[in-house]
Amino acid sequence: MRTSIATVCLSGTLDEKLLAAHAAGFDGVEIFEPDLVASPDSPEAIRGRAAELGLSLDLYQPFRDFEGVGPELLEQNLHRAAAKFALMNRLGIETMLLCSNVATARSGDEQLAAAQLRLLGGVAEQFGVRVAYEALAWGRFVDSYEAAARIVRLADHPRIGLCLDSFHILSKGHNPEAIETIAADRIFFVQMADAPLLSLDVLSWSRHHRLFPGEGAFDLATFMGHLVRTGYDGPVSLEVFNDTFRQSDPIATAVDARRSLRWLEHETAAALGTRAGGRAARMSTEALPEVDPPADINYVELRTGELAELRRLLAQLGFRSHGEHRTKDVELWTQGAARVVLGAPDSAHAQPTVAGVGLSVADPALAARRARELFSPEVPREEAAGEETLVGVRAPDGSEVFFGVAGGAEPKWVGEFRPPDAADAALIDRVDHVNLAQPWQHFDAAVLFFRSVLDLSAEATIEVAAPVGLVRSQVLHSSNGVLRIALNLVPSGAAEDAILPQHIAFATRDALALARTARERGFQPLDIPANYYDDLEARYQIDPDLLAELRELNVMYDRDESGEFLHFYTHPVGTVFLEIVERREGYAGYGALNAPIRLAAQYQHRRNTSRGVDA
Amino acid sequence: MRTSIATVCLSGTLDEKLLAAHAAGFDGVEIFEPDLVASPDSPEAIRGRAAELGLSLDLYQPFRDFEGVGPELLEQNLHRAAAKFALMNRLGIETMLLCSNVATARSGDEQLAAAQLRLLGGVAEQFGVRVAYEALAWGRFVDSYEAAARIVRLADHPRIGLCLDSFHILSKGHNPEAIETIAADRIFFVQMADAPLLSLDVLSWSRHHRLFPGEGAFDLATFMGHLVRTGYDGPVSLEVFNDTFRQSDPIATAVDARRSLRWLEHETAAALGTRAGGRAARMSTEALPEVDPPADINYVELRTGELAELRRLLAQLGFRSHGEHRTKDVELWTQGAARVVLGAPDSAHAQPTVAGVGLSVADPALAARRARELFSPEVPREEAAGEETLVGVRAPDGSEVFFGVAGGAEPKWVGEFRPPDAADAALIDRVDHVNLAQPWQHFDAAVLFFRSVLDLSAEATIEVAAPVGLVRSQVLHSSNGVLRIALNLVPSGAAEDAILPQHIAFATRDALALARTARERGFQPLDIPANYYDDLEARYQIDPDLLAELRELNVMYDRDESGEFLHFYTHPVGTVFLEIVERREGYAGYGALNAPIRLAAQYQHRRNTSRGVDA
């Protein structure tokens, strides 16, 4: 599959955009006209620069408001087009995108539009270029690819073909199946974009909220399947207008974009099965290595400057220390199958944070290969002789995912620490989920990373009110439910005073017993307001004894159609904290209703601490 | 008019919200339940705190999903309500907001809903409280205020009345006229919110994009007029869910909110004229002092650390220096009626910026009184003996607006500087417009400030693509066209590398002559790419001689239906720059099509400068 990206997807100057597309491994780019017009470089210099970077210039875009006009305007439009064709000759670009008329068309007569396109084809021929006609979802008369295809067929000129854009087709709910009725040599170009499902006018939706494939809700693999079956083998290009990507580092965005196309290629191959069907498929769509879901969360790694406080909390919660690693500057704490690697921030982990997640998988080398094929940077790691080899990759936010071997009572690397001290019976069984706060510019990329690299499924996005703004939250889970990662988008305006809710939740079989035992060891949970328990009582007519115990122990409560959820929190230690959860009878959520209370309590705690009230 | 604000409008803890409402001068607040539930303070402590701050607690909200349910759920709902009524007794709140059922209603039978509300009224009576029933725009069966009013009439219980919310009524395009058919004693509460016109599902629109009155597009004065004519004299309260306000400083937001209600009161008084009509108006709605539009832009004030560079630019553009002020640390440059006060950043103006705008008005004291009545902080200013008295107020972003006396050839204070040196004939006549970049959290507040304090009209918002993201831009102008302020919202993510487009545009009668003269004096304009002029040629079939001159002089070009626009820019000096504009034959715009080119050229200039290419 030949990959391309429109320069409008990326921030910066045209030169910076070309560099980013090259760095991310794209085959080519679409030149978005405003980027060219604003560039201080001549068309010839841009052509040379692209060649130097090994990028083909696949499309010049957009040309607007051409067809369906009166004779005088047609004359002007042909003049405009000739100027652009001359420019394309200087750039060495063969194909120009023509959007269906939104402003100046006076007639929807398809014969008229076709006749005018035929004239345009004649001019294009003089310049040795061609025109890809695209139906915009908000085109004045032409707003469906089927209408555009009819007009192109009527125009019947070798220089006039189609551009198919997944957004314009799927946003209107049009069935992409009829793509298969189009001759491959009439499809001059293909643009792909995903998007969240919004009830917003389609123009605003398109201009602000497009996403890279795999980050939204469109079924793009099916769309691509229809395309492959036509025999199309031209570029598959990303044209994504997105307010966030416009503000973000162009290289990071380009890598995210490139990953999205690799993922789409894989999904398409999977959807097509072994044969493309219909006409002979000429586009190669290669599947990624298939990996099983993780057997187990191998470990979680916490980096914090406040090690003593975290050790105290872990001990109070019943974790046992295995001391320091024999060669590395980290220590290990375990309880049941929950393993916490604890270290101070270092050069590779500058921020106090949940620095990484280890996964036990059937074939670590295969999992790493899949990640690499998805353009994930590898994390360098040194092992001393006899130590287990773990291979790791870096997520968009800088956190690490390491793959270790599944099987056996515990991972081999645990033996690289000393055996733990004796302890009470463990009440914690394993890690329930990991919550990674995402900087605003990495959220969508993180969804795609975890979805594609680890083959997780994305649940619906929810919003949670915090004292500093709305937090967007999305959970991704593995098919066997072992790995659950919650991504939180923290309001960007709140940077100075934000509580980055970076945390690990441990599963217990008895939250109340654990809370009580921990308290006997001196544990002070995050303080939950009395008003919360009064509200619980009003909402649920909850058993008075249970309510009294929840209230006494600062344990929160939720219900869903299948069961109950009991959970409590440690105080935040810097920007990291721990949660203990008990799922009764298959409760499947995360206590979302309680999240605002928790966020407010953490905010209050920080306010109190900074005022020295309970520092 | 009694004013109130829902705690959900403001960021922080409940205590911080109460403090902000108090600081901004509200009479009362609505307690948003999640704020109460998350508060560590007991209901009695909150009641005491509000009393201490002189705030009434006007409403407890929201109570949801009560009516239209089956008998079992009704029982549970009555239990829930009784718990909340008991809580309201502890808080000392008389009125509870009940939203129309969105989730659990099984029937839309208005008789059934009324009968269930009557039961609720009975429970409310036991607690001495009352219930204000509100139709949500997305209510399952009840989604219009007229339906809610019918149900309340059928319920016929003294403890059951209505809450009217402007958003739920106007977002659905419902005619608010029938409000006048409702008996005043059945209207228990009124919530006001403005909003931009969006084609978004009404729930998302409501939860994220509400604005304070005067910041959006709803006709709230007419809405209020209907309300006043009923004889209603209860609180008028703001309930504004807004993603930005949730993240912003609560005191600044509360002041913005309080200003919006004062402005709404004024607009309502103006809409009602001298008599309220219909039933006797009991709510006082006092108009603000009416002020004439400014006769002239008295001056603009620039603060920059790079004074020498700015002096050089002003001289090259034909400005004449009047030297330093006789007692203040600023200098004056003039040309025609354009006056630039120039100073270094000081304690009151820490940032290099367009620090203020002076306006010549018929009655400065009256203009200042209007501003004060709109909760604008006064700017302290000292005058030495014999110096002109200017009174000033501060806009939300910290910039200043000063009022001086109109009339005479030039303001009296100009005589506090020395006369200028002789100079060539002036080509600049006056200030054309002022462009103030707004931090993300002040944009909507700035629109309201300028609209209300200076009686400006807001034009449509546009979006301009910059290399670092989309810039939102909105122009406000005085009725006589003398004052034009463009507000730009700079992408927040781009803070580190942003070009804050803070600038002043001067009007010339001949941009080309001025550009040429300035060049002879050594002026180097902002470099505009050759590609831009090639594109102009393709777009406009422009006269080749004119195009050559534009290209040579780096002058940009635009057209509208009435005339032409020629304009050019200085290099940015820090975050400040100057623009020269020539409007031919009544061109009314600001060259928006050229803005992306200018933004890219500035970005490129900074890139080059930081690399030392042309520093």
mmCIF file of N, CA and C in Angstrom, chain B residues 210-259:
data_model
loop_
_atom_site.group_PDB
_atom_site.id
_atom_site.type_symbol
_atom_site.label_atom_id
_atom_site.label_comp_id
_atom_site.label_asym_id
_atom_site.label_seq_id
_atom_site.Cartn_x
_atom_site.Cartn_y
_atom_site.Cartn_z
ATOM 1 N N ARG B 210 -22.591 26.606 26.646
ATOM 2 C CA ARG B 210 -23.384 27.733 27.128
ATOM 3 C C ARG B 210 -22.460 28.917 27.403
ATOM 4 N N LEU B 211 -23.029 30.106 27.342
ATOM 5 C CA LEU B 211 -22.272 31.319 27.616
ATOM 6 C C LEU B 211 -23.101 32.230 28.526
ATOM 7 N N PHE B 212 -22.448 33.233 29.064
ATOM 8 C CA PHE B 212 -23.193 34.217 29.837
ATOM 9 C C PHE B 212 -23.906 35.167 28.867
ATOM 10 N N PRO B 213 -25.050 35.737 29.305
ATOM 11 C CA PRO B 213 -25.816 36.632 28.429
ATOM 12 C C PRO B 213 -24.933 37.722 27.823
ATOM 13 N N GLY B 214 -25.084 37.920 26.530
ATOM 14 C CA GLY B 214 -24.292 38.928 25.826
ATOM 15 C C GLY B 214 -23.073 38.338 25.142
ATOM 16 N N GLU B 215 -22.738 37.082 25.453
ATOM 17 C CA GLU B 215 -21.570 36.444 24.843
ATOM 18 C C GLU B 215 -21.962 35.536 23.675
ATOM 19 N N GLY B 216 -23.262 35.288 23.523
ATOM 20 C CA GLY B 216 -23.710 34.382 22.475
ATOM 21 C C GLY B 216 -24.699 35.051 21.540
ATOM 22 N N ALA B 217 -25.605 34.254 20.989
ATOM 23 C CA ALA B 217 -26.466 34.756 19.912
ATOM 24 C C ALA B 217 -27.948 34.769 20.271
ATOM 25 N N PHE B 218 -28.315 34.367 21.494
ATOM 26 C CA PHE B 218 -29.744 34.337 21.853
ATOM 27 C C PHE B 218 -30.261 35.747 22.126
ATOM 28 N N ASP B 219 -31.530 35.969 21.809
ATOM 29 C CA ASP B 219 -32.163 37.260 22.109
ATOM 30 C C ASP B 219 -32.745 37.184 23.513
ATOM 31 N N LEU B 220 -31.913 37.457 24.493
ATOM 32 C CA LEU B 220 -32.331 37.270 25.881
ATOM 33 C C LEU B 220 -33.102 38.462 26.419
ATOM 34 N N ALA B 221 -32.915 39.646 25.828
ATOM 35 C CA ALA B 221 -33.659 40.815 26.299
ATOM 36 C C ALA B 221 -35.150 40.630 26.029
ATOM 37 N N THR B 222 -35.474 40.098 24.855
ATOM 38 C CA THR B 222 -36.877 39.831 24.539
ATOM 39 C C THR B 222 -37.436 38.770 25.486
ATOM 40 N N PHE B 223 -36.634 37.732 25.722
ATOM 41 C CA PHE B 223 -37.019 36.675 26.660
ATOM 42 C C PHE B 223 -37.348 37.285 28.029
ATOM 43 N N MET B 224 -36.435 38.133 28.515
ATOM 44 C CA MET B 224 -36.613 38.762 29.827
ATOM 45 C C MET B 224 -37.834 39.675 29.830
ATOM 46 N N GLY B 225 -38.076 40.345 28.714
ATOM 47 C CA GLY B 225 -39.245 41.216 28.611
ATOM 48 C C GLY B 225 -40.532 40.443 28.895
ATOM 49 N N HIS B 226 -40.653 39.254 28.298
ATOM 50 C CA HIS B 226 -41.841 38.430 28.546
ATOM 51 C C HIS B 226 -41.944 38.095 30.034
ATOM 52 N N LEU B 227 -40.806 37.809 30.620
ATOM 53 C CA LEU B 227 -40.783 37.431 32.035
ATOM 54 C C LEU B 227 -41.217 38.600 32.913
ATOM 55 N N VAL B 228 -40.651 39.767 32.641
ATOM 56 C CA VAL B 228 -40.989 40.952 33.435
ATOM 57 C C VAL B 228 -42.497 41.222 33.344
ATOM 58 N N ARG B 229 -43.055 41.034 32.161
ATOM 59 C CA ARG B 229 -44.484 41.329 31.971
ATOM 60 C C ARG B 229 -45.401 40.377 32.746
ATOM 61 N N THR B 230 -44.865 39.207 33.145
ATOM 62 C CA THR B 230 -45.696 38.312 33.971
ATOM 63 C C THR B 230 -45.843 38.862 35.385
ATOM 64 N N GLY B 231 -44.918 39.733 35.789
ATOM 65 C CA GLY B 231 -44.892 40.199 37.172
ATOM 66 C C GLY B 231 -43.920 39.411 38.040
ATOM 67 N N TYR B 232 -43.154 38.510 37.438
ATOM 68 C CA TYR B 232 -42.153 37.725 38.192
ATOM 69 C C TYR B 232 -41.146 38.667 38.838
ATOM 70 N N ASP B 233 -40.811 38.422 40.111
ATOM 71 C CA ASP B 233 -39.752 39.238 40.714
ATOM 72 C C ASP B 233 -38.804 38.400 41.565
ATOM 73 N N GLY B 234 -38.684 37.125 41.221
ATOM 74 C CA GLY B 234 -37.732 36.258 41.917
ATOM 75 C C GLY B 234 -36.337 36.431 41.347
ATOM 76 N N PRO B 235 -35.424 35.561 41.748
ATOM 77 C CA PRO B 235 -34.045 35.682 41.263
ATOM 78 C C PRO B 235 -33.939 35.407 39.761
ATOM 79 N N VAL B 236 -33.014 36.093 39.123
ATOM 80 C CA VAL B 236 -32.611 35.744 37.761
ATOM 81 C C VAL B 236 -31.205 35.161 37.906
ATOM 82 N N SER B 237 -31.090 33.890 37.557
ATOM 83 C CA SER B 237 -29.876 33.148 37.910
ATOM 84 C C SER B 237 -29.183 32.615 36.661
ATOM 85 N N LEU B 238 -27.877 32.543 36.728
ATOM 86 C CA LEU B 238 -27.093 32.045 35.598
ATOM 87 C C LEU B 238 -26.788 30.568 35.801
ATOM 88 N N GLU B 239 -27.127 29.764 34.798
ATOM 89 C CA GLU B 239 -26.701 28.359 34.846
ATOM 90 C C GLU B 239 -25.990 28.081 33.530
ATOM 91 N N VAL B 240 -24.669 28.140 33.577
ATOM 92 C CA VAL B 240 -23.865 28.105 32.360
ATOM 93 C C VAL B 240 -22.825 26.990 32.460
ATOM 94 N N PHE B 241 -23.056 25.937 31.681
ATOM 95 C CA PHE B 241 -22.071 24.851 31.579
ATOM 96 C C PHE B 241 -21.143 25.225 30.440
ATOM 97 N N ASN B 242 -19.885 25.429 30.736
ATOM 98 C CA ASN B 242 -18.945 25.876 29.709
ATOM 99 C C ASN B 242 -17.569 25.309 30.021
ATOM 100 N N ASP B 243 -16.993 24.611 29.054
ATOM 101 C CA ASP B 243 -15.718 23.928 29.278
ATOM 102 C C ASP B 243 -14.611 24.889 29.696
ATOM 103 N N THR B 244 -14.625 26.092 29.138
ATOM 104 C CA THR B 244 -13.577 27.062 29.465
ATOM 105 C C THR B 244 -13.765 27.630 30.871
ATOM 106 N N PHE B 245 -15.000 28.039 31.170
ATOM 107 C CA PHE B 245 -15.235 28.629 32.494
ATOM 108 C C PHE B 245 -14.922 27.620 33.602
ATOM 109 N N ARG B 246 -15.151 26.338 33.335
ATOM 110 C CA ARG B 246 -14.855 25.302 34.329
ATOM 111 C C ARG B 246 -13.364 25.239 34.663
ATOM 112 N N GLN B 247 -12.532 25.768 33.764
ATOM 113 C CA GLN B 247 -11.087 25.688 33.952
ATOM 114 C C GLN B 247 -10.474 27.009 34.394
ATOM 115 N N SER B 248 -11.290 28.054 34.465
ATOM 116 C CA SER B 248 -10.735 29.393 34.646
ATOM 117 C C SER B 248 -10.821 29.838 36.098
ATOM 118 N N ASP B 249 -10.137 30.907 36.394
ATOM 119 C CA ASP B 249 -10.172 31.499 37.727
ATOM 120 C C ASP B 249 -11.620 31.832 38.105
ATOM 121 N N PRO B 250 -12.126 31.318 39.241
ATOM 122 C CA PRO B 250 -13.561 31.494 39.535
ATOM 123 C C PRO B 250 -13.948 32.947 39.785
ATOM 124 N N ILE B 251 -13.062 33.739 40.331
ATOM 125 C CA ILE B 251 -13.436 35.134 40.596
ATOM 126 C C ILE B 251 -13.571 35.902 39.282
ATOM 127 N N ALA B 252 -12.624 35.712 38.360
ATOM 128 C CA ALA B 252 -12.732 36.373 37.054
ATOM 129 C C ALA B 252 -14.013 35.945 36.344
ATOM 130 N N THR B 253 -14.334 34.654 36.406
ATOM 131 C CA THR B 253 -15.554 34.166 35.763
ATOM 132 C C THR B 253 -16.790 34.769 36.417
ATOM 133 N N ALA B 254 -16.779 34.864 37.747
ATOM 134 C CA ALA B 254 -17.944 35.409 38.457
ATOM 135 C C ALA B 254 -18.153 36.888 38.109
ATOM 136 N N VAL B 255 -17.079 37.641 37.961
ATOM 137 C CA VAL B 255 -17.204 39.059 37.586
ATOM 138 C C VAL B 255 -17.783 39.162 36.181
ATOM 139 N N ASP B 256 -17.284 38.347 35.281
ATOM 140 C CA ASP B 256 -17.805 38.274 33.915
ATOM 141 C C ASP B 256 -19.312 37.966 33.957
ATOM 142 N N ALA B 257 -19.676 37.007 34.783
ATOM 143 C CA ALA B 257 -21.078 36.584 34.916
ATOM 144 C C ALA B 257 -21.943 37.721 35.458
ATOM 145 N N ARG B 258 -21.444 38.392 36.468
ATOM 146 C CA ARG B 258 -22.211 39.485 37.085
ATOM 147 C C ARG B 258 -22.416 40.615 36.083
ATOM 148 N N ARG B 259 -21.368 40.892 35.293
ATOM 149 C CA ARG B 259 -21.469 41.918 34.246
ATOM 150 C C ARG B 259 -22.550 41.535 33.239
#
